[in-house]
Coordinates of C-alpha atoms and ligand atoms in Angstrom, one line a residue:
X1 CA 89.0 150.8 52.4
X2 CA 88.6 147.4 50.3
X3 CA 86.4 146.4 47.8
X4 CA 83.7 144.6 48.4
X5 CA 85.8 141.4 46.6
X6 CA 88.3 141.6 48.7
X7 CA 86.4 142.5 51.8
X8 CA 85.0 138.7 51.6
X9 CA 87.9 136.9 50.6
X10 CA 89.8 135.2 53.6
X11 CA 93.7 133.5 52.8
X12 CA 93.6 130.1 54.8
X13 CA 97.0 129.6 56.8
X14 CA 97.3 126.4 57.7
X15 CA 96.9 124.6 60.9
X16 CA 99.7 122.7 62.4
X17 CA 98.3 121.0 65.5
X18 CA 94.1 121.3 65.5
X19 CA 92.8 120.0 68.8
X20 CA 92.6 116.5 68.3
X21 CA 88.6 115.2 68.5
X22 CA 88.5 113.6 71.2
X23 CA 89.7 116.4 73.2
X24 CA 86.9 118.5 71.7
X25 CA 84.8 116.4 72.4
X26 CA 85.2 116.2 75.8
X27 CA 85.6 119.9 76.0
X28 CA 81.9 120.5 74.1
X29 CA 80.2 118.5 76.7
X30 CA 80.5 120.8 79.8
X31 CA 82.1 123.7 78.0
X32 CA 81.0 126.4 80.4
X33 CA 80.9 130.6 79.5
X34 CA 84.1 131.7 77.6
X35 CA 86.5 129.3 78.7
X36 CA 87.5 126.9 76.1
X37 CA 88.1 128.3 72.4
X38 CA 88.0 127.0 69.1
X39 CA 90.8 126.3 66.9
X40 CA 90.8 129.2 64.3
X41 CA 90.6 132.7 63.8
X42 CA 90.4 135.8 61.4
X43 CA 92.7 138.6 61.1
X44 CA 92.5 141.9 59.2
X45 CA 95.0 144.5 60.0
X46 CA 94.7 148.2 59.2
X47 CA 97.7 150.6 58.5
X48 CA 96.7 154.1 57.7
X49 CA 99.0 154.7 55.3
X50 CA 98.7 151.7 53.7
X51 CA 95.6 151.3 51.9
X52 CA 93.7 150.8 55.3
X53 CA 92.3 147.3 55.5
X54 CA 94.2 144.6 54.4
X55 CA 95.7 141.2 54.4
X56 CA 92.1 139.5 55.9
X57 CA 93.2 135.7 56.7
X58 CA 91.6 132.8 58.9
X59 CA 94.2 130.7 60.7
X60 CA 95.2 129.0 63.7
X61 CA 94.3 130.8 67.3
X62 CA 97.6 131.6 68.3
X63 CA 99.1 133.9 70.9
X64 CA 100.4 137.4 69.4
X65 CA 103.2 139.0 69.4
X66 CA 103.4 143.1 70.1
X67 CA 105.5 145.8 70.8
X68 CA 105.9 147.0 74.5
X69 CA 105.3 149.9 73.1
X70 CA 102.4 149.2 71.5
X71 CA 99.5 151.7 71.7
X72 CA 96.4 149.8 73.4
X73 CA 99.0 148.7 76.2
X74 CA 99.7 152.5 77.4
X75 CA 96.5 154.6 76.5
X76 CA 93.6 151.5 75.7
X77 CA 92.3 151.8 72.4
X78 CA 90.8 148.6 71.8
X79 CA 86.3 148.1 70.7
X80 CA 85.0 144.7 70.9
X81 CA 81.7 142.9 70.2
X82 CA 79.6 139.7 71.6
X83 CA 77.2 137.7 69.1
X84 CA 76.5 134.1 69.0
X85 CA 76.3 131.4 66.3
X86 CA 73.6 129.2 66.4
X87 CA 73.4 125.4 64.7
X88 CA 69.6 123.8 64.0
X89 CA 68.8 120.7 63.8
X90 CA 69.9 119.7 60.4
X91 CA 73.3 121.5 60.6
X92 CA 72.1 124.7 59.0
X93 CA 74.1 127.8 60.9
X94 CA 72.9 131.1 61.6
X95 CA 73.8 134.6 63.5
X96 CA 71.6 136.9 65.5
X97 CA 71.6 140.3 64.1
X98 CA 75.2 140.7 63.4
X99 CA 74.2 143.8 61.0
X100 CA 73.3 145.3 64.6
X101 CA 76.5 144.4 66.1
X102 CA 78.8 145.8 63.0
X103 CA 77.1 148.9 63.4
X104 CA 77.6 149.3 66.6
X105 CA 81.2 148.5 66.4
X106 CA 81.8 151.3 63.8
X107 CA 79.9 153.5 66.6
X108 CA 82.7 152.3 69.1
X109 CA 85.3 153.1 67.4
X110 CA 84.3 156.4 66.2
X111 CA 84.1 157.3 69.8
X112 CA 87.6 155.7 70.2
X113 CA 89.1 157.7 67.2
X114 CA 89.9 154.4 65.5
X115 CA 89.2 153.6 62.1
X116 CA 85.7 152.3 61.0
X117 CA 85.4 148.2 59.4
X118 CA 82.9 147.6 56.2
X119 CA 79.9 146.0 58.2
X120 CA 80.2 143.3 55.1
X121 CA 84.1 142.5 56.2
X122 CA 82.6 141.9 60.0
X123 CA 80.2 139.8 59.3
X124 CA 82.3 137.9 57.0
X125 CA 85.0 137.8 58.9
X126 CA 82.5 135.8 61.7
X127 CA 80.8 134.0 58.8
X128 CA 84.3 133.0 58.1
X129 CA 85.0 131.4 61.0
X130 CA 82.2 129.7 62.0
X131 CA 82.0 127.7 58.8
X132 CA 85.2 126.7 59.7
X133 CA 85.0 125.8 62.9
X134 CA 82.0 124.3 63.2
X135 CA 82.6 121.2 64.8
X136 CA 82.9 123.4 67.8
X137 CA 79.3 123.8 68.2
X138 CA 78.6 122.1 71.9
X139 CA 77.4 118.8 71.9
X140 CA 75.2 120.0 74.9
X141 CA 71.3 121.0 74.0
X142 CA 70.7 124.7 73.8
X143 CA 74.8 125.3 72.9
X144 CA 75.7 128.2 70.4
X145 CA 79.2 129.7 69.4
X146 CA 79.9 133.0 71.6
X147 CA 81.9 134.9 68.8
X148 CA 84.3 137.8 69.9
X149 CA 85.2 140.4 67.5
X150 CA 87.5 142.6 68.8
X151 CA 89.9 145.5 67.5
X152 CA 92.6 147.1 69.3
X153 CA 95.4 149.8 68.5
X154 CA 98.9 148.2 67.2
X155 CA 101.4 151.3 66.4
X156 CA 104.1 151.4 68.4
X157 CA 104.7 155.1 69.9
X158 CA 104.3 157.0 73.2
X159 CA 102.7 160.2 71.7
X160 CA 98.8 160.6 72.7
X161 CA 97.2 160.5 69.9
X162 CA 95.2 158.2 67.7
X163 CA 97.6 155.3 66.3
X164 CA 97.6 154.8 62.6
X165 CA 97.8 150.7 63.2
X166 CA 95.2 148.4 64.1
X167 CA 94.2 145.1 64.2
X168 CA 90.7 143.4 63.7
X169 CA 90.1 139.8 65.0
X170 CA 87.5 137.0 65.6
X171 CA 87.8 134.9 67.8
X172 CA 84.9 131.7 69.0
X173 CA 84.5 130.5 72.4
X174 CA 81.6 127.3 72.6
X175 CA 78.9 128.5 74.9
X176 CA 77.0 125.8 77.1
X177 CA 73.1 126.4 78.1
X178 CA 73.5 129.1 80.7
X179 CA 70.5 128.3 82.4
X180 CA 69.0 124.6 81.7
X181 CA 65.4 124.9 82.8
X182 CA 65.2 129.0 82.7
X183 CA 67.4 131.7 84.3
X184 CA 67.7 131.9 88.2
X185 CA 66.7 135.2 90.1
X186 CA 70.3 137.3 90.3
X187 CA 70.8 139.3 93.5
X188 CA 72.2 142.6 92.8
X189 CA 75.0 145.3 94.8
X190 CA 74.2 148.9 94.0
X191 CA 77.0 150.5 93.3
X192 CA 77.2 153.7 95.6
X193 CA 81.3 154.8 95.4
X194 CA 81.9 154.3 92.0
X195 CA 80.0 155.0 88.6
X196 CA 80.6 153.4 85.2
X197 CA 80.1 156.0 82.7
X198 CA 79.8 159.8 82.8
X199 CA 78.0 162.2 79.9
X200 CA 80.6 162.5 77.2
X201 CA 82.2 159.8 78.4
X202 CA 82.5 156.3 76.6
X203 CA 79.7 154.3 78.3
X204 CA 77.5 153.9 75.1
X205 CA 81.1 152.4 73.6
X206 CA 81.7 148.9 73.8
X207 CA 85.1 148.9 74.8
X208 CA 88.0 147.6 77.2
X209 CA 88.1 150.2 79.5
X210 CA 84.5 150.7 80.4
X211 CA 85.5 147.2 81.9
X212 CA 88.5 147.8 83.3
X213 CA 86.8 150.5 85.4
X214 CA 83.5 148.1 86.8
X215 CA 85.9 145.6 88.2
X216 CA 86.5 147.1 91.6
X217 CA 82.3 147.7 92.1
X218 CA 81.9 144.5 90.8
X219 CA 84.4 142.5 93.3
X220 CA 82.7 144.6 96.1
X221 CA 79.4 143.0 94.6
X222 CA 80.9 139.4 94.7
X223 CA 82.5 140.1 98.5
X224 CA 79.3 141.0 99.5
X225 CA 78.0 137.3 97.7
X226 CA 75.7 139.1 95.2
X227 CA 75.7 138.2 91.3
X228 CA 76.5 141.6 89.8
X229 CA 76.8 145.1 90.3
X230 CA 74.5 148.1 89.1
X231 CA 75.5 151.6 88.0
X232 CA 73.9 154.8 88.8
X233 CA 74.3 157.8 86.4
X234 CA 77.7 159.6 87.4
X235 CA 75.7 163.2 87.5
X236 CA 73.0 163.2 90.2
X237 CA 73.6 159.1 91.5
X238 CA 69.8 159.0 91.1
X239 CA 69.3 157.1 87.9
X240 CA 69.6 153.9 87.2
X241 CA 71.6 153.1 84.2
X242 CA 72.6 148.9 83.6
X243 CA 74.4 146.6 85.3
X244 CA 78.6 145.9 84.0
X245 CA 77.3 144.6 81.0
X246 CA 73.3 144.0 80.6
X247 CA 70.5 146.4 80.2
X248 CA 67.8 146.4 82.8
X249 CA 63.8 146.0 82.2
X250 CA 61.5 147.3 85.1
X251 CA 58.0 145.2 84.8
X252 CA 55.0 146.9 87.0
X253 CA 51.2 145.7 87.3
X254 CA 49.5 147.6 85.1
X255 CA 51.3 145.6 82.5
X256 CA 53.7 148.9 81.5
X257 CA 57.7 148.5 81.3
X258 CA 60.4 151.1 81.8
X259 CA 64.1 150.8 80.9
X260 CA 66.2 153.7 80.8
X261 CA 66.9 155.8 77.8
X262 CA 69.8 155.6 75.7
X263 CA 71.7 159.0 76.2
X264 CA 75.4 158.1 76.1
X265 CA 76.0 156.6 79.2
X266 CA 74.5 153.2 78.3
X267 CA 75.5 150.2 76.4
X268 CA 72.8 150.1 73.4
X269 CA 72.4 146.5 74.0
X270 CA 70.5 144.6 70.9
X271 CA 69.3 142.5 73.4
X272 CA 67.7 145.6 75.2
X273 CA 66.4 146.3 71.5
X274 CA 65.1 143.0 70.7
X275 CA 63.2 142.7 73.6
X276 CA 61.3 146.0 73.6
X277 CA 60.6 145.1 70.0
X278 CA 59.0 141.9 71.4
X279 CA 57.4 143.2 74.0
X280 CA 55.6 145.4 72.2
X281 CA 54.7 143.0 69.6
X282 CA 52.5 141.5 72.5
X283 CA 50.9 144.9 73.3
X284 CA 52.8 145.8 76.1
X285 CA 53.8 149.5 76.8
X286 CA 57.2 149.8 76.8
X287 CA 58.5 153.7 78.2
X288 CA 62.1 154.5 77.9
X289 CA 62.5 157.1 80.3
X290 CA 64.9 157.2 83.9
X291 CA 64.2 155.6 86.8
X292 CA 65.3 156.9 90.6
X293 CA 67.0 154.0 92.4
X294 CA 64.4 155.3 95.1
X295 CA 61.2 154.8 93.7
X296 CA 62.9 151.2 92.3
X297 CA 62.7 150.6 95.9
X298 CA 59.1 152.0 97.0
X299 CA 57.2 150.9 94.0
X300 CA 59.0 146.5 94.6
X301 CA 57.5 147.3 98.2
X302 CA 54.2 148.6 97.5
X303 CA 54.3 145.8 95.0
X304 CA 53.6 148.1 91.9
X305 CA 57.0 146.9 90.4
X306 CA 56.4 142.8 89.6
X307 CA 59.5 142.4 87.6
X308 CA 63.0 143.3 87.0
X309 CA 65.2 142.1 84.1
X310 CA 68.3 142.2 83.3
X311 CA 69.2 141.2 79.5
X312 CA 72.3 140.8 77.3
X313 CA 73.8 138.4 74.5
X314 CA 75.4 136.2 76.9
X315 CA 72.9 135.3 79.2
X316 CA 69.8 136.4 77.4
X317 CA 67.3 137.2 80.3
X318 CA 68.3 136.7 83.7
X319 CA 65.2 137.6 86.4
X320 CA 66.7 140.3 89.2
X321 CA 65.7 138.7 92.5
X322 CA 67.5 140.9 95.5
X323 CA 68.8 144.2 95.5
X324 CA 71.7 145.6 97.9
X325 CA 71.5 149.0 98.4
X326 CA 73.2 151.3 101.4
X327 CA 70.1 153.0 102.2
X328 CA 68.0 149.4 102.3
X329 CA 67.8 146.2 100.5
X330 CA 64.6 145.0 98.7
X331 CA 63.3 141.9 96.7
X332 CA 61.5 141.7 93.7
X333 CA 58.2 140.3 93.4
X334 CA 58.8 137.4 95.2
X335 CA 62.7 136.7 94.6
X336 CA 61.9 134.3 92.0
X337 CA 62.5 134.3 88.2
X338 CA 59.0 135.8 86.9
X339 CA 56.6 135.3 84.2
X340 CA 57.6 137.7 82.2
X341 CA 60.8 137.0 82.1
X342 CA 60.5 133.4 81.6
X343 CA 58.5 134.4 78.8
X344 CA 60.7 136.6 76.8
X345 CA 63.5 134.2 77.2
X346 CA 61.8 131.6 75.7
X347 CA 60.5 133.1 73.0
X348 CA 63.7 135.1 72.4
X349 CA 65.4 131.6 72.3
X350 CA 62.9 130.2 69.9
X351 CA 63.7 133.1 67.8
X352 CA 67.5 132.9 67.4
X353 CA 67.2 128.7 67.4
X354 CA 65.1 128.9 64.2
X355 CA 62.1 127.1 66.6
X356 CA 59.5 129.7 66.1
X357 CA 58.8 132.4 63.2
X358 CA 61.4 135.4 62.5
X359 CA 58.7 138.3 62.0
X360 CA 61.6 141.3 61.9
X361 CA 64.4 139.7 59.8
X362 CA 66.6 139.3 62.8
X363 CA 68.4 135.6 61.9
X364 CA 70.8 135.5 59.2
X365 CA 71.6 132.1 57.4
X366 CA 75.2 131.5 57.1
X367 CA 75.5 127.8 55.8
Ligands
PLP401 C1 77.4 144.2 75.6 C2 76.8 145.0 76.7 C3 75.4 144.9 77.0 C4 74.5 144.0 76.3 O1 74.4 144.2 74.9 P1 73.9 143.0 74.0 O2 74.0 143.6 72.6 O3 72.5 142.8 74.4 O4 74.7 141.8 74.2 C5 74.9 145.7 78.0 N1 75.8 146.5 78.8 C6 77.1 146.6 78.5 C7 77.9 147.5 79.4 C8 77.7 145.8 77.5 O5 79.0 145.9 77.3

């Protein structure tokens, strides 16, 4: 492990060829979801026997260079993380609980047998690169840095088992508004043929291969013209767990919510966290505790259920309008974004943008 000195100290390698502004510029007006990419980022590599973490450096984004034989290509060890920058008004820039999401990437990679970071060296290490690239805020209202920490396995060898190599990088991708004037109602495909995480599995691990395995549910969710796909739990195909990669919120009329417990099979989203935190903050009851994909259904027609949410960094809160299901579909409330929903976004937003009062400590300066 480093010291803490060291752990904050970044070598600059110069850059030949930045993007020239203009380009940028251009780029930053209509720069989409994780399309276009900034022109730096941070490295630390990790060799067990030698010293562990070292040689932490910010330089230009470049394309790597690995060994066919290199570990995460063959058996997929590789953790990564999604947390976005934010720039106020007078240029001061912040991040959105990025303790939270250090923690939880030490919690990935213990699952993954890979070695842990200092939570100090990962937020650096996106402190880092913001500050220096942050002309790449978008030009657009409402845009924020998406930042990408990843890790991955570098070792070169065939053998199953843990390799002793690893890298750690950053990487920034310029995030538009998602949703100008509030999120649209999403229509949803029940998964039914495949599941996304099982007990003991790696579902409540951020990582690759949780991904990898959605893809095929998710392009029968886009065939079908729905938005995204949602997983039941792998034991009893009862339960709702989350959709490929945000937590769900049920919202009934008695002013109660339900989301599903955290047991292993589900992403611990800080979204997901945030929210309940802020939802109870206005005296709303918040449960965790399953749900059966079948009273979902009875309790949107009886009109007991008023709202369904789903939530993550990327899009914040998107309203679930439609659900697919084999044994019938059903809308929510009345297909529209709802009030909740629009409500938590907003405020959420206000939060992270500096616009409204932090009461739990969740934005962090950075410069
Ligand atoms: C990242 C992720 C989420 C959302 O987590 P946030 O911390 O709120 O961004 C939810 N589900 C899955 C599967 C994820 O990978």
């Amino acid at each position: 492990m480093t010291t803490p000195a060291a752990a904050h100290s970044f070598d600059r390698l110069p850059h030949a060829a930045p993007v020239p502004s203009a380009t940028r510029e251009q780029a930053l007006a209509n720069p989409g979801f994780g399309t276009i990419f900034t022109d730096h980022m941070v490295t630390v590599d990790y060799d067990a026997e030698n010293g562990g973490w070292h040689g932490a450096r910010i330089g230009p984004r470049e394309p790597l260079s690995l060994d066919p034989a290199c570990a995460v290509l063959h058996y997929a060890q590789e953790i990564f993380e999604g947390l976005k920058a934010y720039r106020g008004a007078q240029g001061q820039m912040t991040l959105f609980r990025p303790d939270q999401n250090a923690r939880r990437f030490n919690a990935s990679a213990r699952r993954l047998a890979m070695p842990e970071l200092p939570e100090e060296l990962f937020i650096a290490a996106c402190r880092e690169l913001v500050l220096t690239d942050r002309d790449w805020f978008p030009s657009v209202e409402g845009g924020s840095l998406y930042l990408r920490p990843f890790m991955f396995a570098t070792e070169a060898f065939l053998g199953v088992r843990p390799a002793r190599q690893y890298s750690f990088i950053v990487i920034a991708s310029p995030a538009g508004n998602y949703f100008k004037s509030g999120a649209p109602a999403v229509s949803i495909w029940v998964a039914r043929d495949y599941t996304r995480a099982a007990p003991g599995g790696t579902g409540a691990a951020k990582c690759g291969g949780n991904y990898a395995a959605s893809l095929v549910p998710t392009g029968e969710a886009f065939a079908q013209g729905h938005d995204q796909v949602l997983f039941l739990d792998a034991a009893e195909r009862r339960w709702i767990e989350e959709l490929g990669g945000m937590n769900l919120f049920f919202a009934f009329d008695d002013g109660s919510v339900v989301t599903p417990p955290l047991t292993g099979t589900i992403l611990p989203g800080i979204t997901r966290d945030s929210l309940i935190q802020l939802m109870r903050d206005e005296g709303l009851i918040v449960r965790e505790e399953p749900y059966a994909i079948d009273q979902w259904r009875t309790d949107a027609q009886s009109g007991r259920l008023v709202e369904t949410l789903a939530c993550g960094t990327a899009a914040v809160v998107t309203p679930v309008g439609k659900v697919a299901d084999r044994d019938g579909d059903f809308t929510i409330g009345s297909g529209g974004p709802g009030q909740l929903a629009q409500k938590l976004r907003a405020r959420l937003v206000a939060i992270q943008r500096g616009e409204q009062p932090d009461p739990h400590g969740w934005v962090m300066p950075i410069g």
